[in-house]
mmCIF file of C-alpha atoms and ligand atoms in Angstrom:
data_model
loop_
_atom_site.group_PDB
_atom_site.id
_atom_site.type_symbol
_atom_site.label_atom_id
_atom_site.label_comp_id
_atom_site.label_asym_id
_atom_site.label_seq_id
_atom_site.Cartn_x
_atom_site.Cartn_y
_atom_site.Cartn_z
ATOM 1 C CA MET A 27 -10.237 145.713 -12.455
ATOM 2 C CA ARG A 28 -8.552 142.505 -13.502
ATOM 3 C CA PHE A 29 -7.240 140.297 -10.729
ATOM 4 C CA THR A 30 -4.724 137.523 -10.945
ATOM 5 C CA GLU A 31 -7.401 134.781 -11.223
ATOM 6 C CA ASP A 32 -8.427 136.325 -14.518
ATOM 7 C CA LEU A 33 -5.210 136.035 -16.503
ATOM 8 C CA PRO A 34 -5.391 136.631 -20.228
ATOM 9 C CA LYS A 35 -3.809 133.868 -22.270
ATOM 10 C CA VAL A 36 -0.617 134.881 -24.029
ATOM 11 C CA GLU A 37 0.251 132.767 -26.989
ATOM 12 C CA THR A 38 2.025 135.307 -29.091
ATOM 13 C CA LEU A 39 3.163 138.894 -29.183
ATOM 14 C CA GLN A 40 1.529 139.416 -32.549
ATOM 15 C CA SER A 41 -1.708 141.335 -32.650
ATOM 16 C CA PRO A 42 -4.780 139.242 -33.429
ATOM 17 C CA ARG A 43 -5.926 142.091 -35.693
ATOM 18 C CA LYS A 44 -5.308 141.502 -39.367
ATOM 19 C CA ALA A 45 -2.690 143.614 -41.089
ATOM 20 C CA GLY A 46 -4.078 146.202 -43.455
ATOM 21 C CA THR A 47 -7.560 146.397 -41.877
ATOM 22 C CA GLU A 48 -9.525 149.197 -43.515
ATOM 23 C CA TYR A 49 -10.589 152.148 -41.420
ATOM 24 C CA HIS A 50 -14.211 152.356 -40.398
ATOM 25 C CA ASP A 51 -14.413 148.751 -41.351
ATOM 26 C CA ILE A 52 -17.622 147.097 -40.236
ATOM 27 C CA ASN A 53 -17.009 143.432 -39.448
ATOM 28 C CA GLU A 54 -19.467 140.553 -39.881
ATOM 29 C CA ASP A 55 -21.226 141.326 -36.576
ATOM 30 C CA GLY A 56 -21.820 144.917 -37.660
ATOM 31 C CA LYS A 57 -19.245 146.130 -35.119
ATOM 32 C CA ASP A 58 -17.313 149.315 -35.922
ATOM 33 C CA MET A 59 -13.649 148.364 -36.389
ATOM 34 C CA THR A 60 -12.270 151.928 -36.463
ATOM 35 C CA GLN A 61 -8.891 151.958 -34.801
ATOM 36 C CA LYS A 62 -9.031 154.098 -31.674
ATOM 37 C CA ILE A 63 -6.123 155.546 -29.779
ATOM 38 C CA CYS A 64 -6.480 157.095 -26.350
ATOM 39 C CA ILE A 65 -3.963 159.911 -25.865
ATOM 40 C CA LEU A 66 -2.871 160.648 -22.299
ATOM 41 C CA PRO A 67 -0.363 163.533 -22.377
ATOM 42 C CA GLY A 68 0.007 163.578 -18.565
ATOM 43 C CA ASP A 69 2.305 166.017 -16.771
ATOM 44 C CA GLY A 70 5.532 167.957 -17.203
ATOM 45 C CA ILE A 71 7.041 167.422 -20.650
ATOM 46 C CA GLY A 72 4.345 164.817 -21.392
ATOM 47 C CA PRO A 73 2.070 167.092 -23.476
ATOM 48 C CA GLU A 74 4.958 168.453 -25.600
ATOM 49 C CA ILE A 75 6.477 165.109 -26.512
ATOM 50 C CA THR A 76 3.121 163.400 -27.010
ATOM 51 C CA ALA A 77 2.113 166.147 -29.457
ATOM 52 C CA GLN A 78 5.081 165.227 -31.668
ATOM 53 C CA ALA A 79 4.248 161.511 -31.552
ATOM 54 C CA VAL A 80 0.632 162.313 -32.473
ATOM 55 C CA ARG A 81 1.841 164.308 -35.507
ATOM 56 C CA VAL A 82 3.833 161.288 -36.654
ATOM 57 C CA LEU A 83 0.849 158.937 -36.253
ATOM 58 C CA GLU A 84 -1.435 161.365 -38.092
ATOM 59 C CA ALA A 85 1.015 161.674 -40.960
ATOM 60 C CA LEU A 86 1.366 157.914 -41.330
ATOM 61 C CA GLU A 87 -2.155 156.704 -40.581
ATOM 62 C CA PRO A 88 -4.690 159.500 -41.095
ATOM 63 C CA GLY A 89 -7.588 157.124 -40.311
ATOM 64 C CA PHE A 90 -6.806 156.589 -36.647
ATOM 65 C CA GLU A 91 -9.399 158.038 -34.316
ATOM 66 C CA MET A 92 -7.653 159.789 -31.418
ATOM 67 C CA GLU A 93 -9.160 161.109 -28.220
ATOM 68 C CA THR A 94 -7.335 162.811 -25.367
ATOM 69 C CA ALA A 95 -7.948 162.362 -21.632
ATOM 70 C CA LEU A 96 -6.352 163.212 -18.300
ATOM 71 C CA LEU A 97 -3.991 161.049 -16.249
ATOM 72 C CA GLY A 98 -1.683 161.748 -13.318
ATOM 73 C CA GLY A 99 -1.230 165.174 -11.782
ATOM 74 C CA ALA A 100 -3.251 166.893 -14.513
ATOM 75 C CA ALA A 101 -6.154 164.582 -13.640
ATOM 76 C CA VAL A 102 -5.731 165.205 -9.906
ATOM 77 C CA ASP A 103 -5.892 168.958 -10.490
ATOM 78 C CA ALA A 104 -9.053 168.667 -12.587
ATOM 79 C CA THR A 105 -10.929 165.890 -10.764
ATOM 80 C CA GLY A 106 -9.079 164.922 -7.566
ATOM 81 C CA ASP A 107 -8.439 161.435 -9.018
ATOM 82 C CA PRO A 108 -5.204 160.470 -10.852
ATOM 83 C CA TYR A 109 -7.124 157.930 -13.005
ATOM 84 C CA PRO A 110 -10.614 159.409 -13.345
ATOM 85 C CA GLU A 111 -13.667 157.550 -14.591
ATOM 86 C CA ALA A 112 -13.757 159.306 -17.994
ATOM 87 C CA THR A 113 -10.166 158.229 -18.634
ATOM 88 C CA ARG A 114 -10.885 154.654 -17.517
ATOM 89 C CA LYS A 115 -13.754 154.467 -19.982
ATOM 90 C CA LEU A 116 -11.794 155.876 -22.902
ATOM 91 C CA ALA A 117 -8.745 153.702 -22.166
ATOM 92 C CA ALA A 118 -10.903 150.579 -21.903
ATOM 93 C CA GLU A 119 -12.577 151.279 -25.263
ATOM 94 C CA ALA A 120 -9.421 152.187 -27.183
ATOM 95 C CA ASP A 121 -7.239 149.718 -29.101
ATOM 96 C CA ALA A 122 -4.110 151.433 -27.835
ATOM 97 C CA VAL A 123 -3.056 154.119 -25.386
ATOM 98 C CA LEU A 124 -0.280 156.651 -25.974
ATOM 99 C CA LEU A 125 1.024 158.109 -22.732
ATOM 100 C CA GLY A 126 3.441 160.989 -22.135
ATOM 101 C CA ALA A 127 4.620 160.952 -18.522
ATOM 102 C CA VAL A 128 3.119 161.555 -15.096
ATOM 103 C CA GLY A 129 4.217 163.188 -11.841
ATOM 104 C CA GLY A 130 6.060 166.217 -10.558
ATOM 105 C CA PRO A 131 7.005 167.976 -7.317
ATOM 106 C CA LYS A 132 3.693 169.849 -7.310
ATOM 107 C CA TRP A 133 1.889 166.639 -6.274
ATOM 108 C CA ASP A 134 4.577 165.151 -3.989
ATOM 109 C CA ALA A 135 2.825 166.066 -0.749
ATOM 110 C CA LEU A 136 -0.516 164.475 -1.674
ATOM 111 C CA PRO A 137 -1.763 161.340 0.073
ATOM 112 C CA ARG A 138 -0.618 158.135 -1.651
ATOM 113 C CA GLU A 139 -3.981 157.405 -3.345
ATOM 114 C CA GLN A 140 -3.889 160.767 -5.075
ATOM 115 C CA ARG A 141 -0.300 160.692 -6.264
ATOM 116 C CA PRO A 142 0.083 160.853 -10.065
ATOM 117 C CA GLU A 143 1.990 157.527 -10.048
ATOM 118 C CA ARG A 144 -1.184 155.892 -8.740
ATOM 119 C CA GLY A 145 -2.806 156.813 -12.043
ATOM 120 C CA LEU A 146 -0.073 155.011 -13.966
ATOM 121 C CA LEU A 147 -0.186 151.921 -11.759
ATOM 122 C CA GLY A 148 -3.989 152.044 -11.923
ATOM 123 C CA ILE A 149 -4.194 152.028 -15.713
ATOM 124 C CA ARG A 150 -1.621 149.219 -15.973
ATOM 125 C CA LYS A 151 -3.640 147.046 -13.599
ATOM 126 C CA HIS A 152 -7.037 148.034 -15.001
ATOM 127 C CA LEU A 153 -6.054 147.140 -18.567
ATOM 128 C CA GLY A 154 -4.153 143.999 -17.514
ATOM 129 C CA LEU A 155 -0.931 145.234 -19.120
ATOM 130 C CA PHE A 156 1.336 142.610 -17.607
ATOM 131 C CA ALA A 157 4.106 142.582 -20.227
ATOM 132 C CA ASN A 158 6.370 145.617 -20.317
ATOM 133 C CA LEU A 159 8.891 145.642 -23.162
ATOM 134 C CA ARG A 160 11.767 148.078 -22.703
ATOM 135 C CA PRO A 161 14.307 147.945 -25.506
ATOM 136 C CA ALA A 162 17.688 149.580 -24.927
ATOM 137 C CA ILE A 163 19.389 150.251 -28.227
ATOM 138 C CA LEU A 164 22.486 152.344 -28.718
ATOM 139 C CA TYR A 165 22.285 154.353 -31.912
ATOM 140 C CA PRO A 166 25.805 154.535 -33.390
ATOM 141 C CA GLU A 167 25.444 158.332 -33.640
ATOM 142 C CA LEU A 168 25.003 158.522 -29.850
ATOM 143 C CA ALA A 169 27.930 156.302 -28.812
ATOM 144 C CA ASN A 170 29.626 159.276 -27.178
ATOM 145 C CA ALA A 171 26.532 160.307 -25.258
ATOM 146 C CA SER A 172 26.799 157.255 -22.987
ATOM 147 C CA THR A 173 28.763 157.627 -19.768
ATOM 148 C CA LEU A 174 30.263 154.216 -20.494
ATOM 149 C CA LYS A 175 33.200 153.724 -22.856
ATOM 150 C CA PRO A 176 32.130 153.351 -26.496
ATOM 151 C CA GLU A 177 33.882 149.948 -26.713
ATOM 152 C CA VAL A 178 31.665 148.669 -23.887
ATOM 153 C CA VAL A 179 28.346 149.865 -25.315
ATOM 154 C CA SER A 180 28.749 150.092 -29.084
ATOM 155 C CA GLY A 181 26.271 147.862 -30.893
ATOM 156 C CA LEU A 182 24.192 147.453 -27.735
ATOM 157 C CA ASP A 183 20.714 146.058 -28.420
ATOM 158 C CA ILE A 184 18.954 144.497 -25.446
ATOM 159 C CA LEU A 185 15.331 144.023 -24.520
ATOM 160 C CA ILE A 186 14.111 144.025 -20.946
ATOM 161 C CA VAL A 187 10.832 142.191 -20.450
ATOM 162 C CA ARG A 188 9.437 143.385 -17.137
ATOM 163 C CA GLU A 189 6.372 141.875 -15.458
ATOM 164 C CA LEU A 190 4.135 144.865 -14.781
ATOM 165 C CA THR A 191 0.998 143.999 -12.831
ATOM 166 C CA GLY A 192 2.241 141.845 -9.959
ATOM 167 C CA ASP A 193 5.081 141.539 -7.443
ATOM 168 C CA ILE A 194 5.613 143.774 -4.437
ATOM 169 C CA TYR A 195 4.126 146.681 -6.428
ATOM 170 C CA PHE A 196 0.605 145.300 -6.036
ATOM 171 C CA GLY A 197 0.910 142.678 -3.283
ATOM 172 C CA GLN A 198 -1.384 142.789 -0.246
ATOM 173 C CA PRO A 199 -1.140 143.354 2.665
ATOM 174 C CA ARG A 200 0.746 146.621 2.539
ATOM 175 C CA GLY A 201 0.848 149.743 4.633
ATOM 176 C CA ILE A 202 2.316 151.671 7.527
ATOM 177 C CA GLU A 203 0.799 150.856 10.921
ATOM 178 C CA ASN A 204 1.507 151.402 14.584
ATOM 179 C CA ARG A 205 2.643 148.151 16.132
ATOM 180 C CA ASN A 206 4.098 147.683 19.602
ATOM 181 C CA GLY A 207 4.456 151.399 20.091
ATOM 182 C CA GLU A 208 6.338 152.141 16.886
ATOM 183 C CA ARG A 209 5.576 152.581 13.196
ATOM 184 C CA PHE A 210 5.805 149.461 11.090
ATOM 185 C CA GLY A 211 5.998 149.520 7.286
ATOM 186 C CA PHE A 212 5.252 146.429 5.214
ATOM 187 C CA ASN A 213 4.739 145.242 1.645
ATOM 188 C CA THR A 214 4.183 141.799 0.210
ATOM 189 C CA MET A 215 6.054 140.210 -2.683
ATOM 190 C CA HIS A 216 4.148 137.462 -4.450
ATOM 191 C CA TYR A 217 3.682 135.797 -7.808
ATOM 192 C CA THR A 218 1.417 132.963 -8.890
ATOM 193 C CA GLU A 219 2.907 130.451 -11.284
ATOM 194 C CA SER A 220 0.442 131.495 -14.004
ATOM 195 C CA GLU A 221 1.613 135.099 -13.724
ATOM 196 C CA ILE A 222 5.219 133.940 -14.100
ATOM 197 C CA ARG A 223 4.387 131.604 -16.961
ATOM 198 C CA ARG A 224 2.618 134.228 -19.075
ATOM 199 C CA ILE A 225 5.454 136.769 -18.813
ATOM 200 C CA GLY A 226 7.927 133.930 -19.393
ATOM 201 C CA ARG A 227 6.191 133.058 -22.652
ATOM 202 C CA VAL A 228 6.356 136.658 -23.845
ATOM 203 C CA ALA A 229 10.086 136.710 -23.113
ATOM 204 C CA PHE A 230 10.848 133.337 -24.727
ATOM 205 C CA GLU A 231 8.920 134.365 -27.840
ATOM 206 C CA ALA A 232 10.691 137.718 -28.025
ATOM 207 C CA ALA A 233 14.071 135.984 -27.648
ATOM 208 C CA GLY A 234 13.086 133.511 -30.368
ATOM 209 C CA LYS A 235 12.657 136.432 -32.776
ATOM 210 C CA ARG A 236 15.992 137.994 -31.777
ATOM 211 C CA ASN A 237 19.335 136.411 -30.855
ATOM 212 C CA LYS A 238 17.724 133.501 -28.983
ATOM 213 C CA LYS A 239 19.301 134.210 -25.599
ATOM 214 C CA LEU A 240 17.088 134.736 -22.564
ATOM 215 C CA CYS A 241 18.449 135.654 -19.143
ATOM 216 C CA SER A 242 15.968 135.431 -16.274
ATOM 217 C CA VAL A 243 16.778 137.649 -13.306
ATOM 218 C CA ASP A 244 15.764 136.707 -9.757
ATOM 219 C CA LYS A 245 16.976 136.686 -6.175
ATOM 220 C CA MET A 246 16.394 133.007 -5.458
ATOM 221 C CA ASN A 247 19.220 132.851 -2.921
ATOM 222 C CA VAL A 248 17.035 134.923 -0.556
ATOM 223 C CA LEU A 249 13.426 135.196 -1.793
ATOM 224 C CA GLU A 250 11.069 132.206 -2.166
ATOM 225 C CA THR A 251 8.857 134.061 -4.644
ATOM 226 C CA THR A 252 11.793 134.287 -6.996
ATOM 227 C CA GLN A 253 12.732 130.622 -6.455
ATOM 228 C CA LEU A 254 9.296 129.901 -7.932
ATOM 229 C CA TRP A 255 10.094 132.386 -10.703
ATOM 230 C CA ARG A 256 13.254 130.440 -11.587
ATOM 231 C CA ASP A 257 11.492 127.061 -11.388
ATOM 232 C CA VAL A 258 8.710 128.178 -13.747
ATOM 233 C CA MET A 259 11.191 129.642 -16.247
ATOM 234 C CA ASN A 260 13.051 126.298 -16.237
ATOM 235 C CA GLU A 261 9.773 124.429 -16.780
ATOM 236 C CA LEU A 262 8.981 126.578 -19.839
ATOM 237 C CA ALA A 263 12.412 126.176 -21.437
ATOM 238 C CA PRO A 264 11.772 122.793 -23.158
ATOM 239 C CA GLU A 265 8.899 124.411 -25.109
ATOM 240 C CA TYR A 266 11.391 126.820 -26.680
ATOM 241 C CA PRO A 267 14.294 124.585 -27.711
ATOM 242 C CA ASP A 268 15.838 127.256 -29.964
ATOM 243 C CA VAL A 269 16.207 129.725 -27.044
ATOM 244 C CA VAL A 270 19.084 129.381 -24.573
ATOM 245 C CA LEU A 271 17.860 130.181 -21.062
ATOM 246 C CA SER A 272 20.212 131.358 -18.324
ATOM 247 C CA HIS A 273 19.612 132.755 -14.838
ATOM 248 C CA MET A 274 21.249 135.590 -12.949
ATOM 249 C CA LEU A 275 20.785 137.019 -9.476
ATOM 250 C CA ALA A 276 19.505 140.588 -9.542
ATOM 251 C CA ASP A 277 22.548 142.133 -7.853
ATOM 252 C CA ASN A 278 24.888 140.424 -10.285
ATOM 253 C CA ALA A 279 22.668 141.471 -13.208
ATOM 254 C CA ALA A 280 22.942 145.098 -12.085
ATOM 255 C CA MET A 281 26.726 144.726 -12.113
ATOM 256 C CA GLN A 282 26.916 142.836 -15.423
ATOM 257 C CA LEU A 283 24.768 145.480 -17.137
ATOM 258 C CA VAL A 284 27.510 148.053 -16.669
ATOM 259 C CA ARG A 285 30.452 145.629 -16.855
ATOM 260 C CA ALA A 286 29.598 143.829 -20.099
ATOM 261 C CA PRO A 287 26.094 144.729 -21.284
ATOM 262 C CA ARG A 288 26.425 143.152 -24.711
ATOM 263 C CA GLN A 289 26.363 139.651 -23.166
ATOM 264 C CA PHE A 290 22.574 140.113 -22.931
ATOM 265 C CA ASP A 291 19.905 139.702 -25.585
ATOM 266 C CA VAL A 292 16.573 139.489 -23.706
ATOM 267 C CA LEU A 293 16.263 139.865 -19.922
ATOM 268 C CA VAL A 294 13.088 138.829 -18.139
ATOM 269 C CA THR A 295 12.343 139.810 -14.567
ATOM 270 C CA GLY A 296 9.687 140.816 -12.069
ATOM 271 C CA ASN A 297 8.120 144.211 -11.579
ATOM 272 C CA MET A 298 10.513 145.695 -9.029
ATOM 273 C CA PHE A 299 13.817 144.351 -10.379
ATOM 274 C CA GLY A 300 12.606 145.313 -13.858
ATOM 275 C CA ASP A 301 11.940 148.875 -12.741
ATOM 276 C CA ILE A 302 15.481 149.246 -11.453
ATOM 277 C CA LEU A 303 17.349 147.356 -14.178
ATOM 278 C CA SER A 304 15.508 149.119 -17.006
ATOM 279 C CA ASP A 305 16.550 152.540 -15.718
ATOM 280 C CA GLU A 306 20.109 151.272 -15.488
ATOM 281 C CA ALA A 307 19.964 149.837 -19.019
ATOM 282 C CA SER A 308 18.613 153.099 -20.395
ATOM 283 C CA MET A 309 21.743 154.930 -19.327
ATOM 284 C CA LEU A 310 23.913 152.593 -21.387
ATOM 285 C CA THR A 311 22.332 154.164 -24.436
ATOM 286 C CA GLY A 312 23.273 157.714 -23.555
ATOM 287 C CA SER A 313 19.912 159.145 -22.677
ATOM 288 C CA ILE A 314 16.680 157.884 -21.209
ATOM 289 C CA GLY A 315 15.145 160.412 -23.616
ATOM 290 C CA MET A 316 15.612 157.875 -26.420
ATOM 291 C CA LEU A 317 13.874 154.855 -24.931
ATOM 292 C CA PRO A 318 10.318 153.823 -25.789
ATOM 293 C CA SER A 319 8.285 151.142 -24.068
ATOM 294 C CA ALA A 320 5.254 148.981 -24.684
ATOM 295 C CA SER A 321 2.985 147.523 -22.013
ATOM 296 C CA LEU A 322 0.858 144.738 -23.455
ATOM 297 C CA ASP A 323 -2.139 142.693 -22.331
ATOM 298 C CA GLY A 324 -1.319 139.721 -24.553
ATOM 299 C CA ASN A 325 -4.388 140.272 -26.742
ATOM 300 C CA GLY A 326 -3.084 143.095 -28.916
ATOM 301 C CA LYS A 327 -3.990 145.987 -26.669
ATOM 302 C CA GLY A 328 -1.133 148.085 -25.420
ATOM 303 C CA LEU A 329 -0.074 151.221 -23.636
ATOM 304 C CA TYR A 330 2.927 152.925 -25.188
ATOM 305 C CA GLU A 331 5.053 155.413 -23.310
ATOM 306 C CA PRO A 332 8.595 156.718 -23.125
ATOM 307 C CA SER A 333 10.647 155.067 -20.368
ATOM 308 C CA HIS A 334 11.529 158.498 -19.005
ATOM 309 C CA GLY A 335 9.660 160.628 -16.502
ATOM 310 C CA SER A 336 7.939 164.002 -16.699
ATOM 311 C CA ALA A 337 11.113 166.147 -16.335
ATOM 312 C CA PRO A 338 9.295 169.100 -14.707
ATOM 313 C CA ASP A 339 12.531 171.153 -14.724
ATOM 314 C CA ILE A 340 12.400 171.534 -18.509
ATOM 315 C CA ALA A 341 8.627 171.342 -19.025
ATOM 316 C CA GLY A 342 7.039 173.899 -21.331
ATOM 317 C CA ARG A 343 10.379 175.107 -22.722
ATOM 318 C CA ASP A 344 10.431 173.196 -26.009
ATOM 319 C CA ALA A 345 13.594 171.496 -24.745
ATOM 320 C CA ALA A 346 12.489 167.888 -24.208
ATOM 321 C CA ASN A 347 13.543 165.040 -26.473
ATOM 322 C CA PRO A 348 10.415 163.735 -28.253
ATOM 323 C CA LEU A 349 12.181 160.722 -29.796
ATOM 324 C CA ALA A 350 11.234 158.227 -27.061
ATOM 325 C CA ALA A 351 7.579 159.242 -27.499
ATOM 326 C CA ILE A 352 7.871 158.965 -31.288
ATOM 327 C CA LEU A 353 9.573 155.560 -30.972
ATOM 328 C CA SER A 354 6.771 154.510 -28.600
ATOM 329 C CA ALA A 355 4.303 155.333 -31.383
ATOM 330 C CA ALA A 356 6.375 153.045 -33.637
ATOM 331 C CA MET A 357 6.021 150.250 -31.077
ATOM 332 C CA MET A 358 2.251 150.863 -31.108
ATOM 333 C CA LEU A 359 2.151 150.480 -34.889
ATOM 334 C CA ARG A 360 4.072 147.204 -34.530
ATOM 335 C CA TYR A 361 2.441 145.512 -31.532
ATOM 336 C CA THR A 362 -1.171 146.717 -31.574
ATOM 337 C CA PHE A 363 -1.806 147.519 -35.222
ATOM 338 C CA ASN A 364 0.494 144.942 -36.813
ATOM 339 C CA LYS A 365 1.952 147.598 -39.123
ATOM 340 C CA GLU A 366 5.554 146.472 -39.170
ATOM 341 C CA GLU A 367 6.439 148.491 -42.242
ATOM 342 C CA ALA A 368 5.083 151.744 -40.802
ATOM 343 C CA ALA A 369 6.913 151.049 -37.522
ATOM 344 C CA CYS A 370 10.201 150.582 -39.389
ATOM 345 C CA ARG A 371 9.600 153.788 -41.333
ATOM 346 C CA VAL A 372 9.339 155.744 -38.088
ATOM 347 C CA GLU A 373 12.444 154.092 -36.632
ATOM 348 C CA ASN A 374 14.422 154.790 -39.801
ATOM 349 C CA ALA A 375 13.269 158.405 -39.821
ATOM 350 C CA VAL A 376 14.569 158.793 -36.250
ATOM 351 C CA LYS A 377 17.941 157.332 -37.287
ATOM 352 C CA LYS A 378 18.143 159.782 -40.209
ATOM 353 C CA VAL A 379 17.384 162.731 -37.940
ATOM 354 C CA LEU A 380 20.245 161.676 -35.653
ATOM 355 C CA ALA A 381 22.509 161.209 -38.685
ATOM 356 C CA ARG A 382 21.663 164.784 -39.726
ATOM 357 C CA GLY A 383 23.205 165.923 -36.440
ATOM 358 C CA LEU A 384 20.070 167.266 -34.804
ATOM 359 C CA ARG A 385 20.172 166.908 -31.008
ATOM 360 C CA THR A 386 18.018 167.951 -28.078
ATOM 361 C CA GLY A 387 19.880 169.016 -24.919
ATOM 362 C CA ASP A 388 19.950 165.534 -23.350
ATOM 363 C CA ILE A 389 21.964 164.065 -26.253
ATOM 364 C CA PHE A 390 23.810 167.197 -27.352
ATOM 365 C CA GLU A 391 27.526 167.077 -28.179
ATOM 366 C CA PRO A 392 29.785 169.834 -29.544
ATOM 367 C CA GLY A 393 29.596 170.028 -33.315
ATOM 368 C CA MET A 394 25.951 168.983 -33.446
ATOM 369 C CA THR A 395 22.929 171.187 -34.093
ATOM 370 C CA LYS A 396 20.833 171.980 -31.032
ATOM 371 C CA ALA A 397 17.151 171.441 -31.712
ATOM 372 C CA GLY A 398 13.950 171.977 -29.754
ATOM 373 C CA THR A 399 11.133 169.502 -29.220
ATOM 374 C CA LYS A 400 9.027 170.709 -32.139
ATOM 375 C CA GLN A 401 12.006 171.020 -34.465
ATOM 376 C CA MET A 402 12.876 167.358 -33.776
ATOM 377 C CA GLY A 403 9.268 166.430 -34.580
ATOM 378 C CA ASP A 404 9.426 168.478 -37.813
ATOM 379 C CA ALA A 405 12.634 166.696 -38.809
ATOM 380 C CA VAL A 406 11.135 163.226 -38.207
ATOM 381 C CA LEU A 407 8.119 164.204 -40.335
ATOM 382 C CA GLU A 408 10.418 165.444 -43.115
ATOM 383 C CA GLU A 409 12.359 162.193 -43.080
ATOM 384 C CA LEU A 410 9.112 160.225 -43.238
ATOM 385 C CA GLY A 411 8.494 162.020 -46.514
HETATM 386 C C1 IPM B 503 8.388 153.202 -14.491
HETATM 387 C C2 IPM B 503 8.179 154.191 -13.381
HETATM 388 C C3 IPM B 503 6.960 153.795 -12.577
HETATM 389 C C4 IPM B 503 7.213 152.437 -11.982
HETATM 390 C C5 IPM B 503 6.546 154.795 -11.485
HETATM 391 C C6 IPM B 503 6.385 156.183 -12.036
HETATM 392 C C7 IPM B 503 5.309 154.359 -10.764
HETATM 393 O O1 IPM B 503 9.323 154.282 -12.594
HETATM 394 O O2 IPM B 503 7.500 153.095 -15.361
HETATM 395 O O3 IPM B 503 9.426 152.558 -14.520
HETATM 396 O O4 IPM B 503 7.818 152.317 -10.907
HETATM 397 O O5 IPM B 503 6.800 151.452 -12.599
HETATM 398 MG MG1 MG B 504 10.966 153.182 -13.314
#
């Protein structure tokens, strides 16, 4: 388990691995350089959508070594632990992790330590995945799928950079206790300046490669922790003279995201605000079923997962949208394996499938062709050629 004293240094989002590394390469120290991916299908629709993303990876990069393990409710059922030892070992050894989704009503009544979400939080913390990138892009073909007016969302392309291993999510002390004859619930919000600085650097660098606008979201009018957040972001700004930094209070940011979302390029915020704002941003694009995410440790390792949940209501019916999972695999090719061209190929294939009019239920509109999970995967593979 990595604690905050042991922060990895983040200089760049690029993988330290060299592009074009041969498979089963043996480096100078005689170490096997085979590229390993840990597959964690999880619960609900997780296994179905992950299967399609795996097909895409296999088609593009037949040399990847892939191994599957249990996480979340599936792991609780099999072992009693949402992040069992065998999964910890495999995830720690792998270069990248591909995750489906975890959770479902079946496990809702379990004690907190056994809830599937604990598995997700556990793997994020264990692997030190502090930088969560959640892009929200509106594909022109889906402009009508958004609940917002097309003129408000068309051309939308924003990136939320969410801190993922700190904040009130992990802060101690926490709990529910009996105090003075009644129950008392408490959590602790905290950030060290080094935690803020490393996520700030990721965000500034990402903005530098995009439209060079970074908006940091906090609640400094009420919370001291986020005053420190704002101070540290301001201290970093001179190191990135080409990026324009602005600040916004979290409540206003929630409003601006639906009022005028295209004012944003990159947003950077803490774990809890990032959780809320990234769900909100996903809806601007029409469906959360389209949004991938990457959670990075700053040294090239990453966990890649759709931003959506396990959708137990449609699980096992070949109805889920696999595109977020497939786009997550594209992010893996880009951020862990430094295969920009392969990543773009996947993203272009997804665009072509949408242009062909194929739609799963979540993005369906009259006049389009309704497709199942596997059929969408087939179509992406066809477009990859
Ligand atoms: C997310 C999810 C998780 C979170 C849950 C499932 C623990 O909502 O990835 O956004 O709150 O981080
Ligand atoms: Mg969330």
